Tab-separated table of C-alpha atoms in Angstrom:
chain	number	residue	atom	x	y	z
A	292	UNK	CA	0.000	0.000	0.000
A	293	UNK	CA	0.932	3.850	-1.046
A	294	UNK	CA	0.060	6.453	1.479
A	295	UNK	CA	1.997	9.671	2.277
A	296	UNK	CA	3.937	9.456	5.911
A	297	UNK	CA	1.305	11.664	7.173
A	298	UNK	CA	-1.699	9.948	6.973
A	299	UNK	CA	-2.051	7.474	9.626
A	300	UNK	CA	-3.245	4.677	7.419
A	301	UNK	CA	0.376	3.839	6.443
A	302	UNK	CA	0.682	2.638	9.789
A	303	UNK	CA	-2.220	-0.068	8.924
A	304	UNK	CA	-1.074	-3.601	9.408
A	305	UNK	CA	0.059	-4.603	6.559
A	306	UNK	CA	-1.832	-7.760	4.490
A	307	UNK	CA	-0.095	-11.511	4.880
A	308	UNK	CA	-2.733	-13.458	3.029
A	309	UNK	CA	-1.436	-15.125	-0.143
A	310	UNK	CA	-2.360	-13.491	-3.468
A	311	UNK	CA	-5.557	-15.712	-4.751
A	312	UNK	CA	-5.153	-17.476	-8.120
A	313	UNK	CA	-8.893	-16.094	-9.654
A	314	UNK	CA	-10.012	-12.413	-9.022
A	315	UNK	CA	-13.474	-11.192	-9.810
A	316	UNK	CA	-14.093	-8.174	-12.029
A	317	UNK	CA	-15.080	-4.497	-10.927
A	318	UNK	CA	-18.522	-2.938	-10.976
A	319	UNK	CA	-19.659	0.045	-11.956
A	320	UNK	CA	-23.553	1.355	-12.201
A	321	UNK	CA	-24.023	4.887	-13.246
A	322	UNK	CA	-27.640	6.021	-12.130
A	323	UNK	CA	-27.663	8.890	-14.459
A	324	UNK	CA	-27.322	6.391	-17.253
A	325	UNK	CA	-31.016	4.218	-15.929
A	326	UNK	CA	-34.314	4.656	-15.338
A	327	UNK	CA	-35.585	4.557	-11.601
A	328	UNK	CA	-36.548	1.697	-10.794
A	329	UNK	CA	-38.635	3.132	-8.513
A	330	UNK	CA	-40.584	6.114	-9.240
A	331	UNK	CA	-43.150	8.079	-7.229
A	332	UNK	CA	-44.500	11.884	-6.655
A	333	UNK	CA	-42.139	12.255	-4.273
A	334	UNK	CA	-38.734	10.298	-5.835
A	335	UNK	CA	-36.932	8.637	-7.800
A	336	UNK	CA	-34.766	5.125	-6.941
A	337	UNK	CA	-31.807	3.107	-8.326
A	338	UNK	CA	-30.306	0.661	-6.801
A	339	UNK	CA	-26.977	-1.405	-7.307
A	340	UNK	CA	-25.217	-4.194	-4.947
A	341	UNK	CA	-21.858	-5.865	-4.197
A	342	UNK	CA	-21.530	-9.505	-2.708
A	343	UNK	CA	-22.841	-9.053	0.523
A	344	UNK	CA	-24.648	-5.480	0.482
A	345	UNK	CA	-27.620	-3.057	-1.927
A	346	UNK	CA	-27.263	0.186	-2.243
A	347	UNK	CA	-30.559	2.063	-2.820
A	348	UNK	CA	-30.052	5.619	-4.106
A	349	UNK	CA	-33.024	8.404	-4.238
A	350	UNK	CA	-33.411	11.514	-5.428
A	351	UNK	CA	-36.279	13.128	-3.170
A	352	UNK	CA	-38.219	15.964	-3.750
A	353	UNK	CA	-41.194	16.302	-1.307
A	354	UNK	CA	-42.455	13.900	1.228
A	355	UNK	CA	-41.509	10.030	0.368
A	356	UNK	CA	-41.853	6.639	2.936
A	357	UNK	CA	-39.762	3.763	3.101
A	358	UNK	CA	-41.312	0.929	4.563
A	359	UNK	CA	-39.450	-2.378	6.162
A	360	UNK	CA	-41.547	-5.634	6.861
A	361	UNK	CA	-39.593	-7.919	9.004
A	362	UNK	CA	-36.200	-6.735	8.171
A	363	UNK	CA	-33.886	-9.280	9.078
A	364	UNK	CA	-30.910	-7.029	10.239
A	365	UNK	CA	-29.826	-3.680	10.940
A	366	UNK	CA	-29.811	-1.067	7.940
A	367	UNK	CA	-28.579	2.158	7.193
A	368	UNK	CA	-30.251	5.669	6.125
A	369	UNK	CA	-27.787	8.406	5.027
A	370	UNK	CA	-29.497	11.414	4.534
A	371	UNK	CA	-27.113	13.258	2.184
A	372	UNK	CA	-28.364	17.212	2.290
A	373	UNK	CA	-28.790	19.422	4.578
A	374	UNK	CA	-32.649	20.422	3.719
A	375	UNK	CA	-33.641	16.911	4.356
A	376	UNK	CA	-35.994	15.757	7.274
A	377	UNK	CA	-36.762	12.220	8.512
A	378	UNK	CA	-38.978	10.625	10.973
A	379	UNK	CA	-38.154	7.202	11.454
A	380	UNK	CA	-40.851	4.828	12.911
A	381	UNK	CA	-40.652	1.277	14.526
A	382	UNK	CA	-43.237	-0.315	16.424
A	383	UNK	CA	-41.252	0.663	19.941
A	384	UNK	CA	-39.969	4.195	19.267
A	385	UNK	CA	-40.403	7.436	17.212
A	386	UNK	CA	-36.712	9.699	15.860
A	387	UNK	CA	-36.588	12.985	13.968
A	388	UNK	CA	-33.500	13.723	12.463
A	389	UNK	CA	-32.748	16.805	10.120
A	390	UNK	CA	-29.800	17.770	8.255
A	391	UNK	CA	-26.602	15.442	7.233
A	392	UNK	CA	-27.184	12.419	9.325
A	393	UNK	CA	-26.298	8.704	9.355
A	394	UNK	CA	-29.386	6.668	11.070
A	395	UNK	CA	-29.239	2.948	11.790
A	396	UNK	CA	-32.812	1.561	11.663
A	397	UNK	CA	-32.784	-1.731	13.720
A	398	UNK	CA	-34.738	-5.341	12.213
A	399	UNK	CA	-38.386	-5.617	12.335
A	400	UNK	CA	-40.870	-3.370	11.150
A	401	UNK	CA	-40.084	0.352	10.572
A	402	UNK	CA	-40.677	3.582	7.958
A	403	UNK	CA	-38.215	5.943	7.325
A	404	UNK	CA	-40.471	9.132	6.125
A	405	UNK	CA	-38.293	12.038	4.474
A	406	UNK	CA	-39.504	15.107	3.501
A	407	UNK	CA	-36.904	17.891	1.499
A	408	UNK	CA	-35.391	17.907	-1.297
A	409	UNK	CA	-31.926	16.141	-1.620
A	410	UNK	CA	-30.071	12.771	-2.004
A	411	UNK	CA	-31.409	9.337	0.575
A	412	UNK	CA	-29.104	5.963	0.907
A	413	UNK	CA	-30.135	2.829	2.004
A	414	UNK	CA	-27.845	0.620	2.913
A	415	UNK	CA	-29.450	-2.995	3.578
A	416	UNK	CA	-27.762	-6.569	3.345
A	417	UNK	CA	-28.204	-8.886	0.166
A	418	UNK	CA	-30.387	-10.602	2.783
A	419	UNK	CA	-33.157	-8.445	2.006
A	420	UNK	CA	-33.525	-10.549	-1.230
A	421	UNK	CA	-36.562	-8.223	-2.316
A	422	UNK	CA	-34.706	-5.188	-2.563
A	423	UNK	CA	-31.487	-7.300	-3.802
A	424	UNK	CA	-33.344	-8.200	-6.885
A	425	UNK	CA	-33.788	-4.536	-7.859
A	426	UNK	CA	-30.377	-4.363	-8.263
A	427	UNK	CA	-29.001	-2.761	-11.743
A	428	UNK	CA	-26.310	-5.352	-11.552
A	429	UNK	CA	-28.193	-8.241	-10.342
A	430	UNK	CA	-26.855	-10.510	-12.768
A	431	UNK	CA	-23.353	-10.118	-11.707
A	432	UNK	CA	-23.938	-11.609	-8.503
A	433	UNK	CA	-25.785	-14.796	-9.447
A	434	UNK	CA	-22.888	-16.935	-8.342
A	435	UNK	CA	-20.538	-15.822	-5.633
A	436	UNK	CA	-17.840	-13.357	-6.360
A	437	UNK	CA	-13.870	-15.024	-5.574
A	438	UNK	CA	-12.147	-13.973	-2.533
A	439	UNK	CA	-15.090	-12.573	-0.077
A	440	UNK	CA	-15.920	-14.853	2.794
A	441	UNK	CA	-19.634	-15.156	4.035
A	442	UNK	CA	-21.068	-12.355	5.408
A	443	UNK	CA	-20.892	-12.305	9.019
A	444	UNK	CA	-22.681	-9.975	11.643
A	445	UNK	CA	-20.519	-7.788	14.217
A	446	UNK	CA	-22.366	-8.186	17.879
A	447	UNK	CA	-25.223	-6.358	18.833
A	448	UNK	CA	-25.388	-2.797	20.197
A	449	UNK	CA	-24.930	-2.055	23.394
A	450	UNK	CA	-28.395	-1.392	25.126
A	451	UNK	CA	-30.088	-3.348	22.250
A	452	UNK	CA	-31.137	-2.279	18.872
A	453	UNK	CA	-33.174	0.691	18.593
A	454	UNK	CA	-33.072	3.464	16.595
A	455	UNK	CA	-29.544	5.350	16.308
A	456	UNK	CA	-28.826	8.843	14.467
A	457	UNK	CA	-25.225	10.377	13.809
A	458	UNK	CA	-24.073	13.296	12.878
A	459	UNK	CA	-22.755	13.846	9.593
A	460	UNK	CA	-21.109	17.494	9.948
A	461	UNK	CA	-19.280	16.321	13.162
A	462	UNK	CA	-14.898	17.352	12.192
A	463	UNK	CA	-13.542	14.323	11.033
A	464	UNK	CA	-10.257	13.038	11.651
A	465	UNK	CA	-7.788	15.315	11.048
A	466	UNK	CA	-5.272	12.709	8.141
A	467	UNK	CA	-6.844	10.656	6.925
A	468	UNK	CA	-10.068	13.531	6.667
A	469	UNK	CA	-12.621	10.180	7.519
A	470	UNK	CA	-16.075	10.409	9.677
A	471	UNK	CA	-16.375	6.481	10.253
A	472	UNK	CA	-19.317	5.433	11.624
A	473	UNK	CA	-20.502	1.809	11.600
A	474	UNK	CA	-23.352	-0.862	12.696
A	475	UNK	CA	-23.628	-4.280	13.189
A	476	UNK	CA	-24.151	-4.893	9.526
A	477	UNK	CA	-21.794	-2.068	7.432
A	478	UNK	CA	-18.970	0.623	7.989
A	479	UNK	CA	-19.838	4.462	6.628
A	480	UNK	CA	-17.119	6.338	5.513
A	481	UNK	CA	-18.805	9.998	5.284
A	482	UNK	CA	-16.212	12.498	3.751
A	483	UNK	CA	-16.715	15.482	2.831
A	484	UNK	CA	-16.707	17.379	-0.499
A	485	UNK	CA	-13.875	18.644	-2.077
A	486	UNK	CA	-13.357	20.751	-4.273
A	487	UNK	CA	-11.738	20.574	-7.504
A	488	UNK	CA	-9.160	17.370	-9.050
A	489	UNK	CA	-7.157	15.542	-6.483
A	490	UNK	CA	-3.519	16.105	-6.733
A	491	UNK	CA	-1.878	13.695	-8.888
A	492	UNK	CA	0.782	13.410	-6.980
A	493	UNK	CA	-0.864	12.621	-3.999
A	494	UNK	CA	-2.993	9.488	-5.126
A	495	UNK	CA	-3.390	6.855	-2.450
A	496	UNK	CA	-2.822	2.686	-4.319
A	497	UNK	CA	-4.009	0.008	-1.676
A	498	UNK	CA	-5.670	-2.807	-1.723
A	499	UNK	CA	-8.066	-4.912	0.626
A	500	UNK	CA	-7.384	-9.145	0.678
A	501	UNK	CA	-11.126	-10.216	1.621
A	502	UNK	CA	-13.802	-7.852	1.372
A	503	UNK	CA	-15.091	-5.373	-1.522
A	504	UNK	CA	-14.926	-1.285	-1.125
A	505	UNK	CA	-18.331	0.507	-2.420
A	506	UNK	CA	-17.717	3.482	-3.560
A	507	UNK	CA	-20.681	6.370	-3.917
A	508	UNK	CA	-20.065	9.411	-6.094
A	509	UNK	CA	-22.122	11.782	-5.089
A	510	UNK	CA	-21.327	14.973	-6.659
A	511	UNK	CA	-18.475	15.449	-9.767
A	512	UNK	CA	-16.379	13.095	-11.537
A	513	UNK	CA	-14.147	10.260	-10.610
A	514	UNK	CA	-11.508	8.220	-12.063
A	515	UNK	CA	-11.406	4.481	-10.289
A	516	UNK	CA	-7.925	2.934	-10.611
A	517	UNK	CA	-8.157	-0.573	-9.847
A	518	UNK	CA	-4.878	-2.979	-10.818
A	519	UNK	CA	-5.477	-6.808	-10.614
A	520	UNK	CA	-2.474	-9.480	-9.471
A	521	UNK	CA	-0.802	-11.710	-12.352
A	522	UNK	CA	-0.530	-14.940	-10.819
A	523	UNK	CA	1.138	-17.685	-12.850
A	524	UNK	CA	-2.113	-18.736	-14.765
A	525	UNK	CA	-2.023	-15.755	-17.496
A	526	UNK	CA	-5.703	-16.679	-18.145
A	527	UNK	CA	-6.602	-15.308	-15.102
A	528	UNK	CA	-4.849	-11.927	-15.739
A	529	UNK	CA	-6.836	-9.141	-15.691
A	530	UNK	CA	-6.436	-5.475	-18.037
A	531	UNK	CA	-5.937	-2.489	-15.544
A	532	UNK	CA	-9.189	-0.535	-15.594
A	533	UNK	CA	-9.165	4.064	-15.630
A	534	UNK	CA	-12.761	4.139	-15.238
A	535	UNK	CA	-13.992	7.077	-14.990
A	536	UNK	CA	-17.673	7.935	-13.295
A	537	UNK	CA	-20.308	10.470	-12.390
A	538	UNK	CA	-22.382	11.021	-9.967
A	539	UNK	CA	-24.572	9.720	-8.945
A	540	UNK	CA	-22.925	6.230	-9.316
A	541	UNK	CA	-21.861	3.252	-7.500
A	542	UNK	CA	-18.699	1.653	-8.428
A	543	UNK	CA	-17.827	-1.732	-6.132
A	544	UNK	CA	-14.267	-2.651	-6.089
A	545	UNK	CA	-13.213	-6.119	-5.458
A	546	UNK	CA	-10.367	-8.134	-3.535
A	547	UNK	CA	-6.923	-8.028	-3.542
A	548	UNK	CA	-6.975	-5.330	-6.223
A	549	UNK	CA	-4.875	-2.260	-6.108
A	550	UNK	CA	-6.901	0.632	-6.375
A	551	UNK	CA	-7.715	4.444	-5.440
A	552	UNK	CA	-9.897	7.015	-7.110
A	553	UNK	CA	-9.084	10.257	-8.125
A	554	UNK	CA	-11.377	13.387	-8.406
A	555	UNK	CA	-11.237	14.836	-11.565
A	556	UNK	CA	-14.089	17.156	-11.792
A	557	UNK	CA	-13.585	20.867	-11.745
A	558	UNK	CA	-16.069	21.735	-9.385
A	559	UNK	CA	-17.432	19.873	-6.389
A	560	UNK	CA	-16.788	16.414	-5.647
A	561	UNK	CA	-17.678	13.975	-3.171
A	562	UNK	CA	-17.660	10.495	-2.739
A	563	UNK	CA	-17.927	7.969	0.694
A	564	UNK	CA	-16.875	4.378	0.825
A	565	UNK	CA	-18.998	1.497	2.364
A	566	UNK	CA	-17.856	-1.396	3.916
A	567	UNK	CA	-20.264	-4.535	4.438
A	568	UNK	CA	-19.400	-5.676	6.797
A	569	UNK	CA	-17.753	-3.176	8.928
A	570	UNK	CA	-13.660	-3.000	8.396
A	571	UNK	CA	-11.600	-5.117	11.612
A	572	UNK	CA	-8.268	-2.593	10.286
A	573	UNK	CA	-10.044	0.536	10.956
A	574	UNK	CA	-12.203	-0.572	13.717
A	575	UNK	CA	-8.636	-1.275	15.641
A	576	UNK	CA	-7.120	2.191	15.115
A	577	UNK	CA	-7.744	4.160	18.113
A	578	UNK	CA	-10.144	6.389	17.747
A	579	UNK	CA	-11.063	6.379	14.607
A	580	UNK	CA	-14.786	5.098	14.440
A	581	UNK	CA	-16.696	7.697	16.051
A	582	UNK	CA	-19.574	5.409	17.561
A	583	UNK	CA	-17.226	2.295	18.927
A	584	UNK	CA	-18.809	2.924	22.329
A	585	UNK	CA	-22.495	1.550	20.713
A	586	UNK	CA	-21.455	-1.308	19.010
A	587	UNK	CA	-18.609	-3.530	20.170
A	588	UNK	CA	-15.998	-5.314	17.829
A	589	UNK	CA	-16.210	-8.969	17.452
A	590	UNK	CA	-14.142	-10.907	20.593
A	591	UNK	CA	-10.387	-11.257	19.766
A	592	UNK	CA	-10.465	-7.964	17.261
């Protein structure tokens, strides 16, 4: 892994597993590019998944509910602008939360009601087959992808599951910039905008042996650099991909790749990373996930 001396992931433990023989390929799903598949008064929906995770994206103007029967697991609500409002429901409790906010929504029955105008993520588990299937990329996925091991939950929150809202305009670290948050079922990575192209020089190759990086553009335009291992099989090489996305998109980037992406728009852009499930290396740095106190790391990590 590449990173500067002054960002503390360079002091990340560095990876020991053996370099895999068979790599799966990237994905990328540009919204813009698609029809919602979901399309009401109030907003419009895409959605696009990775191996163990769905992203549903929407594009809200007005007043829109989103409605969980029996939800196996915990799931995520990002509320992405600041002139958004929510008022999330389950059969025990009632939360408001305004603004820039990350809210875990715990299983069972709930509605997420939002009301604004601005950009919702869900983040639910390929466990919720119904809203799996909606997937853009659906097809990718219909046998396993190499190198991720089956999705495992972290342990429940202390006190119980209930409803949980965090602030997204809380300062983040100070290098690496990140405002980790994370659940018993993914790891948020909320940065914020920048603005302008990345520095060149200042690009950030790593790679990850055994889980895949989602990456959300929300605003601007990104190049994703991903670099695949040649093993001794040359049939299983793979050509380097400079893919280059807008928002909104979804691009998920698979193990042991070498990879980082690289703002290239000339105004604003912004993109967070999701991790399904949450990250053991960043979970173990010291301060660095903001909520650790709610939900406890397996035993042993």
């Amino acid at each position: 892994m590449a990173y500067d001396a002054s960002d503390l992931r360079s002091t990340l433990p560095a990876a020991t597993t053996a370099v895999p023989e068979r790599f799966s390929g990237s994905e990328h799903v540009r919204f813009r590019d698609l029809a919602p598949v979901e399309k009401t008064e109030g907003a419009a929906t895409w959605y696009a998944r990775g191996q163990n995770f769905v992203v549903g994206y929407s594009e809200v103007d007005g007043t829109v509910s989103f409605a969980r029967t029996g939800q196996p697991d915990e799931y995520v609500v990002l509320l992405a602008d600041d002139a958004l409002t929510a008022q999330v429901r389950t059969p025990g409790e009632q939360v408001a939360a305004a603004g820039r906010t990350m809210l875990v929504v715990p299983p069972g029955d709930s509605t997420v009601t939002v009301t604004g105008q601005g950009r919702v993520l869900r983040l639910l588990t390929t466990r919720s087959a119904d809203v799996a299937s909606l997937a853009a990329n659906a097809g990718s996925y219909t046998e396993p992808h190499e190198n991720i091991p089956p999705f495992q939950p972290w342990p429940e929150p202390v006190g119980g599951y209930r409803v949980r809202a965090y602030d997204l305009t809380v300062t983040p670290l100070s290098n690496p910039p990140f405002r980790l948050y994370r659940c018993t079922t993914f790891m948020v990575n909320f940065i914020d905008p920048k603005q302008g192209p990345r520095d060149p020089a200042k690009l950030s190759p790593h790679k990850h042996d055994d889980f895949e990086q989602c990456s959300i553009v929300l605003a601007g335009q990104y190049v994703h650099h991903i670099r695949w291992p040649w093993t001794t099989n040359r049939a299983n090489w793979r050509e380097d991909e400079h893919e280059v996305t807008e928002a909104p998109s979804v691009t998920v980037i698979p193990p042991p790749s070498l990879h980082t992406s690289e703002a290239i728009g000339a105004g604003e852009n912004h993109l967070i990373d999701v991790f399904c499930p949450p990250r053991f290396d960043f979970s173990a740095m010291e301060g660095w996930v903001f909520n650790a106190a709610d939900y406890p790391a397996p035993p042993g990590r």
